[in-house]
Amino acid sequence: MKGGKSKAETRSSKLSVTKKPAKGGARGKAAAKDPNKPKRPASAFFVFMEDFRETFKIENPKNKSVATVGKAAGDKWKSLSDSEKAPYVAKAEKRKVEYEKNIKAYNKKLEEGPKEDEESDKSVSEVNDEDDAEDGSEEEEDDD
């Protein structure tokens, strides 16, 4: 072949691959989140970010960019020594221990199941709406 592409090369360059989203991934329907489930604790970096945001706002009051704050915090975090990071790591560990205690209690409550005196998933208004529809007062059925 004189400097030209082979048939295999031209064929492969014309083909395009379309990826399908993975089943159960971020794009699929997610299970309903329980609002009572404890939130995961922040890492040491995010504990640091809480303090850093306040000082950065004072030093740069005109800055509104979240990206700029994040970039500056990342650079500052990288430049800190382990001894300077220690208080943030300690706070993060304390939050993690608290979270683990809360999640154990939450899981134990889930295993026990709902109590008899608790309402079901349907609210009272939904139950009342179903009762109204059953007695036929809202809609009339056609008997053709």
mmCIF file of C-alpha atoms in Angstrom:
data_model
loop_
_atom_site.group_PDB
_atom_site.id
_atom_site.type_symbol
_atom_site.label_atom_id
_atom_site.label_comp_id
_atom_site.label_asym_id
_atom_site.label_seq_id
_atom_site.Cartn_x
_atom_site.Cartn_y
_atom_site.Cartn_z
ATOM 1 C CA MET A 1 0.000 0.000 0.000
ATOM 2 C CA LYS A 2 1.304 3.369 -0.913
ATOM 3 C CA GLY A 3 0.816 5.615 2.085
ATOM 4 C CA GLY A 4 -2.924 5.000 2.154
ATOM 5 C CA LYS A 5 -4.944 3.685 5.061
ATOM 6 C CA SER A 6 -5.829 0.028 5.154
ATOM 7 C CA LYS A 7 -9.472 -1.039 5.009
ATOM 8 C CA ALA A 8 -9.402 -1.997 8.685
ATOM 9 C CA GLU A 9 -8.144 1.439 9.720
ATOM 10 C CA THR A 10 -10.781 3.288 7.687
ATOM 11 C CA ARG A 11 -13.536 1.027 8.913
ATOM 12 C CA SER A 12 -12.579 1.421 12.590
ATOM 13 C CA SER A 13 -12.330 5.198 12.278
ATOM 14 C CA LYS A 14 -15.876 5.357 10.890
ATOM 15 C CA LEU A 15 -17.362 3.270 13.691
ATOM 16 C CA SER A 16 -18.407 5.046 16.812
ATOM 17 C CA VAL A 17 -19.095 3.468 20.139
ATOM 18 C CA THR A 18 -22.110 4.606 22.089
ATOM 19 C CA LYS A 19 -22.007 3.716 25.734
ATOM 20 C CA LYS A 20 -25.181 2.861 27.560
ATOM 21 C CA PRO A 21 -25.468 3.960 31.179
ATOM 22 C CA ALA A 22 -24.833 1.163 33.634
ATOM 23 C CA LYS A 23 -27.880 -0.341 35.275
ATOM 24 C CA GLY A 24 -28.547 1.090 38.698
ATOM 25 C CA GLY A 25 -25.976 3.821 38.147
ATOM 26 C CA ALA A 26 -26.340 7.519 38.796
ATOM 27 C CA ARG A 27 -28.572 7.969 35.774
ATOM 28 C CA GLY A 28 -30.923 5.127 36.660
ATOM 29 C CA LYS A 29 -33.772 5.455 39.100
ATOM 30 C CA ALA A 30 -32.297 5.655 42.555
ATOM 31 C CA ALA A 31 -33.996 4.203 45.585
ATOM 32 C CA ALA A 32 -35.851 6.733 47.678
ATOM 33 C CA LYS A 33 -33.533 8.237 50.255
ATOM 34 C CA ASP A 34 -34.543 8.025 53.862
ATOM 35 C CA PRO A 35 -34.538 11.516 55.384
ATOM 36 C CA ASN A 36 -33.945 9.988 58.830
ATOM 37 C CA LYS A 37 -30.699 8.278 57.822
ATOM 38 C CA PRO A 38 -27.669 9.987 59.394
ATOM 39 C CA LYS A 39 -25.454 11.928 56.996
ATOM 40 C CA ARG A 40 -21.908 10.717 56.454
ATOM 41 C CA PRO A 41 -19.270 12.731 58.322
ATOM 42 C CA ALA A 42 -17.042 15.254 56.602
ATOM 43 C CA SER A 43 -13.441 14.316 55.853
ATOM 44 C CA ALA A 44 -10.549 16.211 57.430
ATOM 45 C CA PHE A 45 -10.272 18.361 54.293
ATOM 46 C CA PHE A 46 -13.925 19.416 54.483
ATOM 47 C CA VAL A 47 -13.560 20.223 58.183
ATOM 48 C CA PHE A 48 -10.617 22.401 57.136
ATOM 49 C CA MET A 49 -12.771 23.962 54.396
ATOM 50 C CA GLU A 50 -15.324 25.132 56.968
ATOM 51 C CA ASP A 51 -12.676 27.277 58.665
ATOM 52 C CA PHE A 52 -10.926 28.256 55.446
ATOM 53 C CA ARG A 53 -14.109 29.600 53.800
ATOM 54 C CA GLU A 54 -14.623 32.062 56.642
ATOM 55 C CA THR A 55 -11.077 33.413 56.514
ATOM 56 C CA PHE A 56 -11.100 33.513 52.701
ATOM 57 C CA LYS A 57 -14.335 35.551 52.696
ATOM 58 C CA ILE A 58 -12.783 38.083 55.066
ATOM 59 C CA GLU A 59 -9.610 38.382 52.980
ATOM 60 C CA ASN A 60 -11.447 38.417 49.614
ATOM 61 C CA PRO A 61 -14.910 39.943 50.159
ATOM 62 C CA LYS A 62 -15.534 40.561 46.439
ATOM 63 C CA ASN A 63 -14.872 36.974 45.368
ATOM 64 C CA LYS A 64 -18.088 35.060 44.588
ATOM 65 C CA SER A 65 -16.527 32.081 42.786
ATOM 66 C CA VAL A 66 -16.847 28.736 44.546
ATOM 67 C CA ALA A 67 -14.162 27.303 42.282
ATOM 68 C CA THR A 68 -11.667 29.955 43.366
ATOM 69 C CA VAL A 69 -12.304 29.219 47.036
ATOM 70 C CA GLY A 70 -11.959 25.481 46.441
ATOM 71 C CA LYS A 71 -8.742 25.877 44.478
ATOM 72 C CA ALA A 72 -7.203 28.143 47.107
ATOM 73 C CA ALA A 73 -8.265 25.748 49.882
ATOM 74 C CA GLY A 74 -6.793 22.777 48.036
ATOM 75 C CA ASP A 75 -3.486 24.564 47.574
ATOM 76 C CA LYS A 76 -3.422 25.611 51.230
ATOM 77 C CA TRP A 77 -4.304 22.060 52.389
ATOM 78 C CA LYS A 78 -1.464 20.590 50.322
ATOM 79 C CA SER A 79 0.997 23.053 51.825
ATOM 80 C CA LEU A 80 0.030 22.236 55.437
ATOM 81 C CA SER A 81 2.239 19.879 57.401
ATOM 82 C CA ASP A 82 0.820 16.846 59.189
ATOM 83 C CA SER A 83 1.012 18.645 62.524
ATOM 84 C CA GLU A 84 -1.014 21.563 61.091
ATOM 85 C CA LYS A 85 -3.590 19.115 59.707
ATOM 86 C CA ALA A 86 -3.859 17.263 63.032
ATOM 87 C CA PRO A 87 -6.718 19.323 64.566
ATOM 88 C CA TYR A 88 -8.839 18.836 61.446
ATOM 89 C CA VAL A 89 -8.081 15.115 61.339
ATOM 90 C CA ALA A 90 -9.044 14.859 65.030
ATOM 91 C CA LYS A 91 -12.369 16.662 64.413
ATOM 92 C CA ALA A 92 -13.078 14.401 61.446
ATOM 93 C CA GLU A 93 -12.355 11.275 63.519
ATOM 94 C CA LYS A 94 -14.636 12.539 66.294
ATOM 95 C CA ARG A 95 -17.436 13.088 63.753
ATOM 96 C CA LYS A 96 -16.810 9.653 62.265
ATOM 97 C CA VAL A 97 -17.159 7.949 65.666
ATOM 98 C CA GLU A 98 -20.406 9.868 66.278
ATOM 99 C CA TYR A 99 -21.687 8.885 62.826
ATOM 100 C CA GLU A 100 -20.888 5.202 63.382
ATOM 101 C CA LYS A 101 -22.814 5.297 66.665
ATOM 102 C CA ASN A 102 -25.785 6.982 64.958
ATOM 103 C CA ILE A 103 -25.795 4.622 61.971
ATOM 104 C CA LYS A 104 -25.769 1.562 64.265
ATOM 105 C CA ALA A 105 -28.793 2.941 66.109
ATOM 106 C CA TYR A 106 -30.465 3.734 62.776
ATOM 107 C CA ASN A 107 -29.840 0.228 61.393
ATOM 108 C CA LYS A 108 -31.084 -1.338 64.621
ATOM 109 C CA LYS A 109 -34.274 0.699 64.338
ATOM 110 C CA LEU A 110 -34.708 -0.466 60.730
ATOM 111 C CA GLU A 111 -34.272 -4.112 61.690
ATOM 112 C CA GLU A 112 -36.947 -3.811 64.374
ATOM 113 C CA GLY A 113 -39.401 -2.542 61.776
ATOM 114 C CA PRO A 114 -42.164 0.009 62.183
ATOM 115 C CA LYS A 115 -43.992 0.143 65.481
ATOM 116 C CA GLU A 116 -47.693 -0.650 65.599
ATOM 117 C CA ASP A 117 -48.745 2.871 66.543
ATOM 118 C CA GLU A 118 -46.774 4.470 63.680
ATOM 119 C CA GLU A 119 -48.509 5.507 60.465
ATOM 120 C CA SER A 120 -47.912 3.578 57.279
ATOM 121 C CA ASP A 121 -46.109 5.140 54.316
ATOM 122 C CA LYS A 122 -49.358 6.680 53.112
ATOM 123 C CA SER A 123 -50.353 9.899 54.721
ATOM 124 C CA VAL A 124 -53.830 10.378 56.130
ATOM 125 C CA SER A 125 -54.844 12.571 53.187
ATOM 126 C CA GLU A 126 -53.846 9.885 50.670
ATOM 127 C CA VAL A 127 -55.899 7.309 52.525
ATOM 128 C CA ASN A 128 -58.866 9.692 52.594
ATOM 129 C CA ASP A 129 -58.500 10.364 48.867
ATOM 130 C CA GLU A 130 -58.687 6.634 48.145
ATOM 131 C CA ASP A 131 -61.821 6.311 50.281
ATOM 132 C CA ASP A 132 -63.471 9.180 48.399
ATOM 133 C CA ALA A 133 -62.730 7.588 45.031
ATOM 134 C CA GLU A 134 -64.163 4.227 46.131
ATOM 135 C CA ASP A 135 -67.594 5.594 47.114
ATOM 136 C CA GLY A 136 -68.002 7.085 43.631
ATOM 137 C CA SER A 137 -68.921 10.583 44.787
ATOM 138 C CA GLU A 138 -66.201 12.238 42.711
ATOM 139 C CA GLU A 139 -66.460 10.289 39.471
ATOM 140 C CA GLU A 140 -69.381 8.590 37.791
ATOM 141 C CA GLU A 141 -68.757 5.427 35.864
ATOM 142 C CA ASP A 142 -70.406 4.882 32.485
ATOM 143 C CA ASP A 143 -72.181 1.550 32.043
ATOM 144 C CA ASP A 144 -72.322 1.214 28.269
#
